[in-house]
GROMACS .gro file of C-alpha atoms in nm:
model
  405
    1MET     CA    1   0.003  -0.012   0.015
    2HIS     CA    2   0.076   0.324  -0.006
    3ILE     CA    3   0.150   0.558   0.281
    4ALA     CA    4   0.210   0.891   0.293
    5TRP     CA    5   0.417   0.965   0.618
    6LEU     CA    6   0.403   1.318   0.805
    7GLY     CA    7   0.698   1.342   1.078
    8LYS     CA    8   1.053   1.492   1.130
    9LYS     CA    9   1.349   1.464   1.027
   10SER     CA   10   1.518   1.728   1.206
   11PRO     CA   11   1.615   1.846   1.514
   12PHE     CA   12   1.708   1.494   1.664
   13CYS     CA   13   1.449   1.366   1.894
   14GLY     CA   14   1.236   1.069   1.957
   15ASN     CA   15   0.994   1.158   1.717
   16VAL     CA   16   1.307   1.173   1.417
   17THR     CA   17   1.382   0.816   1.524
   18TYR     CA   18   1.038   0.703   1.542
   19SER     CA   19   0.966   0.847   1.170
   20ARG     CA   20   1.273   0.707   1.018
   21GLU     CA   21   1.261   0.336   1.183
   22ILE     CA   22   0.878   0.298   1.115
   23THR     CA   23   0.908   0.415   0.762
   24ASN     CA   24   1.230   0.225   0.669
   25ALA     CA   25   1.054  -0.088   0.790
   26LEU     CA   26   0.740  -0.043   0.580
   27LEU     CA   27   0.964   0.049   0.285
   28ASP     CA   28   1.148  -0.333   0.393
   29ARG     CA   29   0.787  -0.470   0.400
   30GLY     CA   30   0.728  -0.392   0.041
   31HIS     CA   31   0.519  -0.076   0.109
   32ARG     CA   32   0.532   0.246  -0.087
   33VAL     CA   33   0.595   0.523   0.147
   34SER     CA   34   0.582   0.922   0.058
   35PHE     CA   35   0.767   1.100   0.326
   36LEU     CA   36   0.622   1.514   0.448
   37HIS     CA   37   0.802   1.665   0.678
   38PHE     CA   38   0.905   2.034   0.774
   39ALA     CA   39   1.156   2.258   0.671
   40HIS     CA   40   1.236   2.610   0.676
   41GLU     CA   41   1.179   2.775   0.350
   42GLY     CA   42   1.506   2.740   0.126
   43THR     CA   43   1.674   2.500   0.285
   44ASN     CA   44   1.659   2.121   0.194
   45ASP     CA   45   1.689   2.014   0.555
   46ARG     CA   46   1.890   1.755   0.522
   47ASN     CA   47   1.967   1.514   0.777
   48PRO     CA   48   2.304   1.239   0.763
   49GLU     CA   49   2.081   0.972   0.912
   50TRP     CA   50   1.808   0.970   0.602
   51GLN     CA   51   2.066   0.953   0.344
   52LEU     CA   52   2.052   0.644   0.083
   53GLU     CA   53   2.443   0.607   0.118
   54ASN     CA   54   2.383   0.542   0.514
   55GLY     CA   55   2.173   0.257   0.438
   56ASN     CA   56   1.879   0.388   0.562
   57TRP     CA   57   1.622   0.489   0.281
   58LYS     CA   58   1.578   0.151   0.131
   59ILE     CA   59   1.538   0.085  -0.261
   60SER     CA   60   1.525  -0.254  -0.295
   61THR     CA   61   1.411  -0.570  -0.086
   62GLU     CA   62   1.512  -0.929  -0.103
   63ASP     CA   63   1.286  -1.222  -0.065
   64LYS     CA   64   1.341  -1.541   0.086
   65ASN     CA   65   1.424  -1.672  -0.256
   66GLY     CA   66   1.684  -1.417  -0.323
   67LYS     CA   67   1.435  -1.240  -0.575
   68VAL     CA   68   1.527  -0.856  -0.556
   69THR     CA   69   1.203  -0.624  -0.599
   70PRO     CA   70   1.347  -0.267  -0.664
   71PHE     CA   71   1.165   0.026  -0.522
   72PRO     CA   72   1.119   0.418  -0.661
   73MET     CA   73   1.319   0.635  -0.400
   74THR     CA   74   1.100   0.734  -0.162
   75GLN     CA   75   0.955   1.080  -0.238
   76GLU     CA   76   1.013   1.362  -0.024
   77VAL     CA   77   0.764   1.647   0.054
   78SER     CA   78   0.914   1.945   0.231
   79LEU     CA   79   0.622   2.174   0.400
   80PRO     CA   80   0.726   2.528   0.495
   81CYS     CA   81   0.771   2.619   0.856
   82LEU     CA   82   0.860   2.929   1.044
   83TYR     CA   83   1.024   2.754   1.333
   84LYS     CA   84   1.067   2.410   1.477
   85SER     CA   85   1.237   2.255   1.743
   86GLN     CA   86   1.263   1.902   1.934
   87VAL     CA   87   0.900   1.986   2.073
   88TYR     CA   88   0.687   2.175   1.836
   89THR     CA   89   0.688   2.327   1.536
   90ILE     CA   90   0.523   2.644   1.360
   91PRO     CA   91   0.383   2.596   1.034
   92THR     CA   92   0.390   2.879   0.785
   93LEU     CA   93   0.056   2.984   0.665
   94SER     CA   94   0.100   2.831   0.333
   95SER     CA   95   0.215   2.482   0.475
   96SER     CA   96  -0.175   2.338   0.478
   97LYS     CA   97  -0.182   2.431   0.114
   98VAL     CA   98   0.134   2.268   0.014
   99LEU     CA   99   0.055   1.933   0.201
  100THR     CA  100  -0.314   1.947   0.039
  101LYS     CA  101  -0.143   1.992  -0.311
  102SER     CA  102   0.078   1.742  -0.231
  103LEU     CA  103  -0.152   1.445  -0.141
  104LYS     CA  104  -0.398   1.529  -0.425
  105ARG     CA  105  -0.076   1.442  -0.636
  106LEU     CA  106   0.061   1.184  -0.413
  107LYS     CA  107  -0.324   0.978  -0.397
  108PRO     CA  108  -0.173   0.781  -0.098
  109ASP     CA  109  -0.395   0.513   0.046
  110LEU     CA  110  -0.384   0.652   0.400
  111VAL     CA  111  -0.232   0.918   0.601
  112HIS     CA  112  -0.012   0.873   0.930
  113ALA     CA  113   0.124   1.160   1.053
  114SER     CA  114   0.333   1.114   1.337
  115LEU     CA  115   0.236   1.458   1.540
  116THR     CA  116   0.458   1.745   1.609
  117LEU     CA  117   0.297   1.957   1.815
  118SER     CA  118   0.177   2.200   1.528
  119PRO     CA  119  -0.104   2.358   1.426
  120LEU     CA  120  -0.148   2.181   1.118
  121ASP     CA  121  -0.212   1.869   1.337
  122PHE     CA  122  -0.597   2.051   1.448
  123VAL     CA  123  -0.647   2.063   1.058
  124LEU     CA  124  -0.514   1.744   0.904
  125PRO     CA  125  -0.842   1.594   0.982
  126GLU     CA  126  -1.017   1.830   0.786
  127ILE     CA  127  -0.757   1.800   0.495
  128CYS     CA  128  -0.797   1.464   0.476
  129ALA     CA  129  -1.191   1.428   0.535
  130GLU     CA  130  -1.198   1.711   0.185
  131LEU     CA  131  -0.984   1.440   0.008
  132ASN     CA  132  -1.152   1.147   0.138
  133ILE     CA  133  -0.800   0.950   0.275
  134PRO     CA  134  -0.788   0.765   0.611
  135LEU     CA  135  -0.593   0.960   0.828
  136VAL     CA  136  -0.361   0.791   1.132
  137ALA     CA  137  -0.189   0.967   1.412
  138THR     CA  138   0.098   0.865   1.643
  139PHE     CA  139   0.010   1.071   1.947
  140HIS     CA  140   0.412   1.113   2.128
  141THR     CA  141   0.281   1.369   2.399
  142PRO     CA  142   0.486   1.221   2.742
  143PHE     CA  143   0.225   1.200   3.036
  144ASP     CA  144   0.227   1.116   3.394
  145HIS     CA  145  -0.089   0.984   3.502
  146LYS     CA  146  -0.073   1.049   3.814
  147LEU     CA  147   0.004   1.408   3.787
  148ARG     CA  148   0.249   1.441   4.043
  149ASN     CA  149   0.452   1.754   3.932
  150PHE     CA  150   0.394   2.097   3.718
  151GLN     CA  151   0.514   1.908   3.409
  152SER     CA  152   0.254   1.616   3.441
  153GLY     CA  153   0.003   1.860   3.495
  154THR     CA  154   0.113   2.110   3.169
  155GLN     CA  155   0.102   1.768   2.940
  156HIS     CA  156  -0.206   1.663   3.083
  157LEU     CA  157  -0.330   2.016   2.931
  158THR     CA  158  -0.212   1.934   2.643
  159TYR     CA  159  -0.411   1.592   2.625
  160GLN     CA  160  -0.696   1.839   2.713
  161ILE     CA  161  -0.623   2.056   2.438
  162TYR     CA  162  -0.578   1.808   2.161
  163ALA     CA  163  -0.865   1.531   2.235
  164PRO     CA  164  -1.134   1.704   2.019
  165PHE     CA  165  -0.928   1.749   1.715
  166LEU     CA  166  -0.791   1.347   1.797
  167ALA     CA  167  -1.112   1.276   1.787
  168ASN     CA  168  -1.210   1.352   1.434
  169TYR     CA  169  -0.858   1.121   1.299
  170ASP     CA  170  -0.949   0.786   1.192
  171ARG     CA  171  -0.742   0.637   1.431
  172VAL     CA  172  -0.519   0.733   1.703
  173ILE     CA  173  -0.163   0.543   1.772
  174VAL     CA  174  -0.106   0.546   2.137
  175PHE     CA  175   0.181   0.364   2.379
  176SER     CA  176  -0.024   0.221   2.690
  177GLN     CA  177  -0.347   0.113   2.782
  178VAL     CA  178  -0.316   0.370   3.055
  179GLN     CA  179  -0.259   0.648   2.775
  180ARG     CA  180  -0.557   0.503   2.585
  181GLU     CA  181  -0.790   0.544   2.873
  182MET     CA  182  -0.662   0.896   2.932
  183LEU     CA  183  -0.772   0.954   2.589
  184ASN     CA  184  -1.116   0.770   2.605
  185ARG     CA  185  -1.195   0.982   2.949
  186LEU     CA  186  -1.116   1.341   2.720
  187GLY     CA  187  -1.375   1.220   2.493
  188VAL     CA  188  -1.184   1.025   2.204
  189GLU     CA  189  -1.389   0.725   2.113
  190LYS     CA  190  -1.252   0.378   2.223
  191HIS     CA  191  -1.233   0.237   1.871
  192ARG     CA  192  -1.049   0.545   1.746
  193VAL     CA  193  -0.747   0.478   1.971
  194ALA     CA  194  -0.494   0.179   1.922
  195VAL     CA  195  -0.250   0.068   2.150
  196ILE     CA  196   0.112   0.016   1.949
  197PRO     CA  197   0.400  -0.003   2.160
  198ASN     CA  198   0.740   0.183   2.035
  199GLY     CA  199   0.990  -0.098   1.945
  200VAL     CA  200   1.329  -0.112   1.837
  201ASP     CA  201   1.600  -0.304   1.598
  202GLY     CA  202   1.658  -0.639   1.850
  203SER     CA  203   1.934  -0.739   1.592
  204LYS     CA  204   2.090  -0.386   1.568
  205TYR     CA  205   2.014  -0.276   1.904
  206SER     CA  206   2.185  -0.638   2.069
  207PRO     CA  207   2.461  -0.673   2.374
  208GLY     CA  208   2.774  -0.709   2.179
  209PRO     CA  209   3.180  -0.601   2.247
  210SER     CA  210   3.237  -0.250   2.296
  211ASN     CA  211   3.573  -0.045   2.375
  212PHE     CA  212   3.372   0.273   2.548
  213LYS     CA  213   3.489   0.202   2.881
  214GLU     CA  214   3.819   0.108   2.819
  215GLU     CA  215   3.782   0.433   2.627
  216LEU     CA  216   3.737   0.657   2.949
  217GLY     CA  217   3.956   0.417   3.159
  218ALA     CA  218   3.661   0.365   3.422
  219GLU     CA  219   3.548   0.072   3.609
  220ARG     CA  220   3.187   0.155   3.626
  221VAL     CA  221   2.988   0.358   3.360
  222PHE     CA  222   2.633   0.503   3.370
  223VAL     CA  223   2.502   0.714   3.088
  224TYR     CA  224   2.179   0.935   3.044
  225GLN     CA  225   2.094   0.933   2.669
  226GLY     CA  226   1.860   1.202   2.579
  227ARG     CA  227   1.713   1.554   2.564
  228LEU     CA  228   1.881   1.797   2.796
  229ALA     CA  229   1.499   2.004   2.856
  230THR     CA  230   1.318   2.036   3.190
  231GLU     CA  231   1.101   1.725   3.196
  232LYS     CA  232   1.398   1.513   3.138
  233ASN     CA  233   1.476   1.624   3.494
  234VAL     CA  234   1.821   1.561   3.433
  235GLU     CA  235   1.959   1.791   3.710
  236SER     CA  236   1.814   1.561   3.967
  237LEU     CA  237   2.037   1.274   3.832
  238LEU     CA  238   2.329   1.545   3.800
  239LYS     CA  239   2.267   1.625   4.165
  240ALA     CA  240   2.230   1.286   4.310
  241TRP     CA  241   2.537   1.189   4.164
  242LYS     CA  242   2.761   1.454   4.310
  243LYS     CA  243   2.615   1.396   4.653
  244SER     CA  244   2.697   1.027   4.611
  245ASP     CA  245   3.035   1.060   4.568
  246MET     CA  246   3.098   0.761   4.336
  247GLY     CA  247   3.451   0.781   4.365
  248PRO     CA  248   3.762   0.802   4.091
  249GLY     CA  249   3.663   0.474   3.920
  250CYS     CA  250   3.290   0.553   3.841
  251LEU     CA  251   3.181   0.803   3.536
  252LEU     CA  252   2.815   0.946   3.467
  253VAL     CA  253   2.821   1.046   3.057
  254ILE     CA  254   2.524   1.259   2.938
  255VAL     CA  255   2.476   1.210   2.570
  256GLY     CA  256   2.255   1.459   2.411
  257ASP     CA  257   2.161   1.799   2.384
  258GLY     CA  258   1.917   2.091   2.407
  259PRO     CA  259   1.859   2.387   2.610
  260LEU     CA  260   1.936   2.365   2.927
  261ALA     CA  261   2.299   2.227   2.826
  262PRO     CA  262   2.481   2.542   2.911
  263SER     CA  263   2.353   2.606   3.276
  264LEU     CA  264   2.411   2.221   3.371
  265GLN     CA  265   2.770   2.204   3.214
  266ALA     CA  266   2.850   2.508   3.390
  267SER     CA  267   2.746   2.330   3.720
  268TYR     CA  268   2.860   1.995   3.680
  269GLY     CA  269   3.164   1.851   3.500
  270PRO     CA  270   3.487   1.623   3.507
  271GLU     CA  271   3.601   1.745   3.832
  272ASP     CA  272   3.266   1.577   3.967
  273GLY     CA  273   3.325   1.245   3.731
  274ILE     CA  274   3.038   1.348   3.494
  275ILE     CA  275   3.138   1.390   3.085
  276TRP     CA  276   2.965   1.571   2.843
  277PHE     CA  277   2.944   1.363   2.521
  278GLY     CA  278   2.668   1.651   2.333
  279PHE     CA  279   2.460   1.497   2.050
  280VAL     CA  280   2.603   1.198   1.890
  281GLY     CA  281   2.446   1.149   1.560
  282ASP     CA  282   2.601   0.826   1.475
  283GLU     CA  283   2.387   0.530   1.545
  284ASP     CA  284   2.652   0.265   1.573
  285ARG     CA  285   2.875   0.529   1.833
  286ARG     CA  286   2.517   0.536   2.004
  287ILE     CA  287   2.506   0.139   2.039
  288GLU     CA  288   2.853   0.125   2.081
  289ILE     CA  289   2.800   0.352   2.397
  290LEU     CA  290   2.493   0.174   2.509
  291ARG     CA  291   2.680  -0.193   2.493
  292GLY     CA  292   2.971  -0.036   2.724
  293ALA     CA  293   2.774   0.146   2.994
  294ASP     CA  294   2.685  -0.095   3.295
  295VAL     CA  295   2.341   0.153   3.354
  296PHE     CA  296   2.133   0.341   3.168
  297VAL     CA  297   1.937   0.594   3.392
  298LEU     CA  298   1.627   0.812   3.268
  299PRO     CA  299   1.503   1.066   3.560
  300SER     CA  300   1.200   1.188   3.358
  301MET     CA  301   0.922   1.372   3.523
  302VAL     CA  302   0.684   1.270   3.220
  303GLU     CA  303   0.723   1.008   2.933
  304GLY     CA  304   0.559   0.847   2.632
  305LEU     CA  305   0.717   0.506   2.594
  306SER     CA  306   1.102   0.608   2.543
  307ILE     CA  307   1.261   0.493   2.268
  308SER     CA  308   1.634   0.545   2.429
  309LEU     CA  309   1.510   0.320   2.726
  310LEU     CA  310   1.415   0.041   2.472
  311GLU     CA  311   1.715   0.100   2.292
  312ALA     CA  312   1.930   0.038   2.630
  313MET     CA  313   1.747  -0.253   2.715
  314SER     CA  314   1.779  -0.422   2.397
  315CYS     CA  315   2.162  -0.368   2.414
  316GLY     CA  316   2.137  -0.561   2.786
  317THR     CA  317   2.171  -0.267   3.003
  318ALA     CA  318   2.053  -0.230   3.335
  319CYS     CA  319   1.844   0.021   3.375
  320VAL     CA  320   1.676   0.259   3.642
  321ALA     CA  321   1.391   0.459   3.516
  322THR     CA  322   1.091   0.646   3.666
  323ASP     CA  323   0.724   0.511   3.635
  324ALA     CA  324   0.618   0.843   3.418
  325GLY     CA  325   0.416   0.738   3.088
  326ALA     CA  326   0.473   0.354   2.960
  327ASP     CA  327   0.805   0.335   3.120
  328GLY     CA  328   0.753   0.169   3.420
  329GLU     CA  329   0.518  -0.076   3.233
  330VAL     CA  330   0.809  -0.176   3.043
  331MET     CA  331   1.018  -0.254   3.331
  332GLU     CA  332   0.772  -0.456   3.563
  333GLY     CA  333   0.895  -0.788   3.672
  334GLY     CA  334   1.263  -0.685   3.715
  335ALA     CA  335   1.365  -0.603   3.400
  336GLY     CA  336   1.425  -0.252   3.546
  337ILE     CA  337   1.452  -0.068   3.840
  338ILE     CA  338   1.169   0.136   3.898
  339MET     CA  339   1.147   0.501   4.049
  340LYS     CA  340   0.841   0.771   4.105
  341THR     CA  341   0.885   1.058   3.927
  342GLN     CA  342   0.909   1.242   4.286
  343GLY     CA  343   1.183   1.281   4.484
  344VAL     CA  344   1.439   1.137   4.250
  345THR     CA  345   1.779   1.290   4.362
  346SER     CA  346   1.701   1.079   4.716
  347GLN     CA  347   1.604   0.772   4.541
  348LEU     CA  348   1.906   0.819   4.302
  349ARG     CA  349   2.142   0.845   4.599
  350THR     CA  350   2.035   0.508   4.771
  351LEU     CA  351   2.051   0.338   4.391
  352LEU     CA  352   2.356   0.470   4.241
  353PRO     CA  353   2.614   0.330   4.552
  354LEU     CA  354   2.405   0.033   4.575
  355LEU     CA  355   2.472  -0.071   4.156
  356ARG     CA  356   2.839   0.058   4.230
  357ASP     CA  357   2.873  -0.186   4.560
  358HIS     CA  358   2.692  -0.482   4.384
  359PRO     CA  359   2.796  -0.491   4.032
  360GLU     CA  360   2.686  -0.874   4.036
  361MET     CA  361   2.314  -0.732   3.991
  362ILE     CA  362   2.390  -0.535   3.706
  363PRO     CA  363   2.371  -0.838   3.448
  364LEU     CA  364   2.075  -0.995   3.551
  365VAL     CA  365   1.857  -0.665   3.556
  366GLY     CA  366   2.043  -0.614   3.176
  367GLN     CA  367   1.935  -0.990   3.079
  368LYS     CA  368   1.597  -0.942   3.220
  369ALA     CA  369   1.566  -0.607   2.996
  370ARG     CA  370   1.664  -0.772   2.682
  371GLN     CA  371   1.435  -1.100   2.719
  372ARG     CA  372   1.143  -0.787   2.773
  373VAL     CA  373   1.223  -0.629   2.478
  374LEU     CA  374   1.233  -0.934   2.274
  375GLU     CA  375   0.928  -1.060   2.405
  376ARG     CA  376   0.700  -0.753   2.323
  377TYR     CA  377   0.861  -0.409   2.207
  378THR     CA  378   1.027  -0.518   1.890
  379LEU     CA  379   1.017  -0.307   1.583
  380ASP     CA  380   0.908  -0.640   1.377
  381GLN     CA  381   0.597  -0.654   1.619
  382ASN     CA  382   0.508  -0.304   1.585
  383ILE     CA  383   0.504  -0.294   1.221
  384THR     CA  384   0.302  -0.593   1.212
  385GLN     CA  385   0.059  -0.441   1.445
  386LEU     CA  386   0.080  -0.148   1.207
  387GLU     CA  387  -0.021  -0.306   0.893
  388HIS     CA  388  -0.332  -0.477   1.069
  389LEU     CA  389  -0.427  -0.117   1.153
  390TYR     CA  390  -0.401   0.013   0.820
  391ARG     CA  391  -0.561  -0.294   0.635
  392ASP     CA  392  -0.829  -0.285   0.909
  393LEU     CA  393  -0.909   0.091   0.804
  394LEU     CA  394  -0.898   0.077   0.451
  395GLN     CA  395  -1.156  -0.186   0.469
  396GLU     CA  396  -1.388  -0.042   0.695
  397GLN     CA  397  -1.347   0.269   0.467
  398ARG     CA  398  -1.405   0.030   0.177
  399LEU     CA  399  -1.096   0.216  -0.050
  400PRO     CA  400  -0.920   0.030  -0.318
  401LEU     CA  401  -0.538  -0.034  -0.270
  402SER     CA  402  -0.272   0.091  -0.550
  403HIS     CA  403  -0.081  -0.195  -0.398
  404VAL     CA  404  -0.092  -0.492  -0.108
  405VAL     CA  405   0.193  -0.658  -0.021
   0.00000   0.00000   0.00000
């Protein structure tokens, strides 16, 4: 079938990873994908991870009998925008016209929008209804259903604002049953909301050799990988690390960038055993870091379902994370160490020294984490569920498919 995918190519964030991994997997399954994304006017918005020479965009596939089926290069459409960040996007006034014109020309079987928190999200149902094209959305907005802090209250308000518009999408994909129930309470009909958790490629994100620890000259390596923004609560981790006096053999590596980077780096540095790696664009390097880490820490106040967490678990890395969003559900039953979103610093002051002093715990937790991902959170499972959703929706709408695999 032909899917028009509306998503992000930059700046790097979980939405970018989600769009890249899902669209490449759909191409591998033999579907046609047209990719529509926001770009500043006058730029081509190149992202090196999306280039064909790096093996991400597929132009052919090989079946079990060795037959190679070529694909046309995935079509791209740039939608003009005034501003975009890791969290939200401001399109130009002409973006809806560009989108409508493009969909008329592309004639996809359906549109799948990986929502970018943009005003265009609110008019998409009207555009697709006018063109008689089924519309699917993935709603990434993080949450903490227990409303335990200011950030969770703010994100709950976002759900309240979005719910009346999501009610007009043909299907809305969320990552957990709790998230589904929240949208149901806000007026989105049950049959419109589907739970399809994020997934990772378990063959790529897997345990393996790494020289990362030797490179750093450390006995124990703890890693945070993600955005440096308020809702990620990284400063609570940094405070706990500094107060725990982990010793010269332990390092905390911060991988990522964001608005809080300058202020945090000014207050915490190498003298505290903290190494700032900044943004790492090379996927192989990120995998090497995760494989070399003893513990992955995610102290978020709100989450959806963290792809970074799933990647770390898939690499067999022991994980410590809050129960924000669906992250606690992922680690239930010993597949990780779960914290509450309140009092993260005090919890980590207990956990960090414990993990340092009892290294025998780390591989056991890592093995359970890896097994949990393989059982429930693989990219292959994700795509299969997505294909079923697409086909059910198209059958429901009784629309002809341009190409069904």
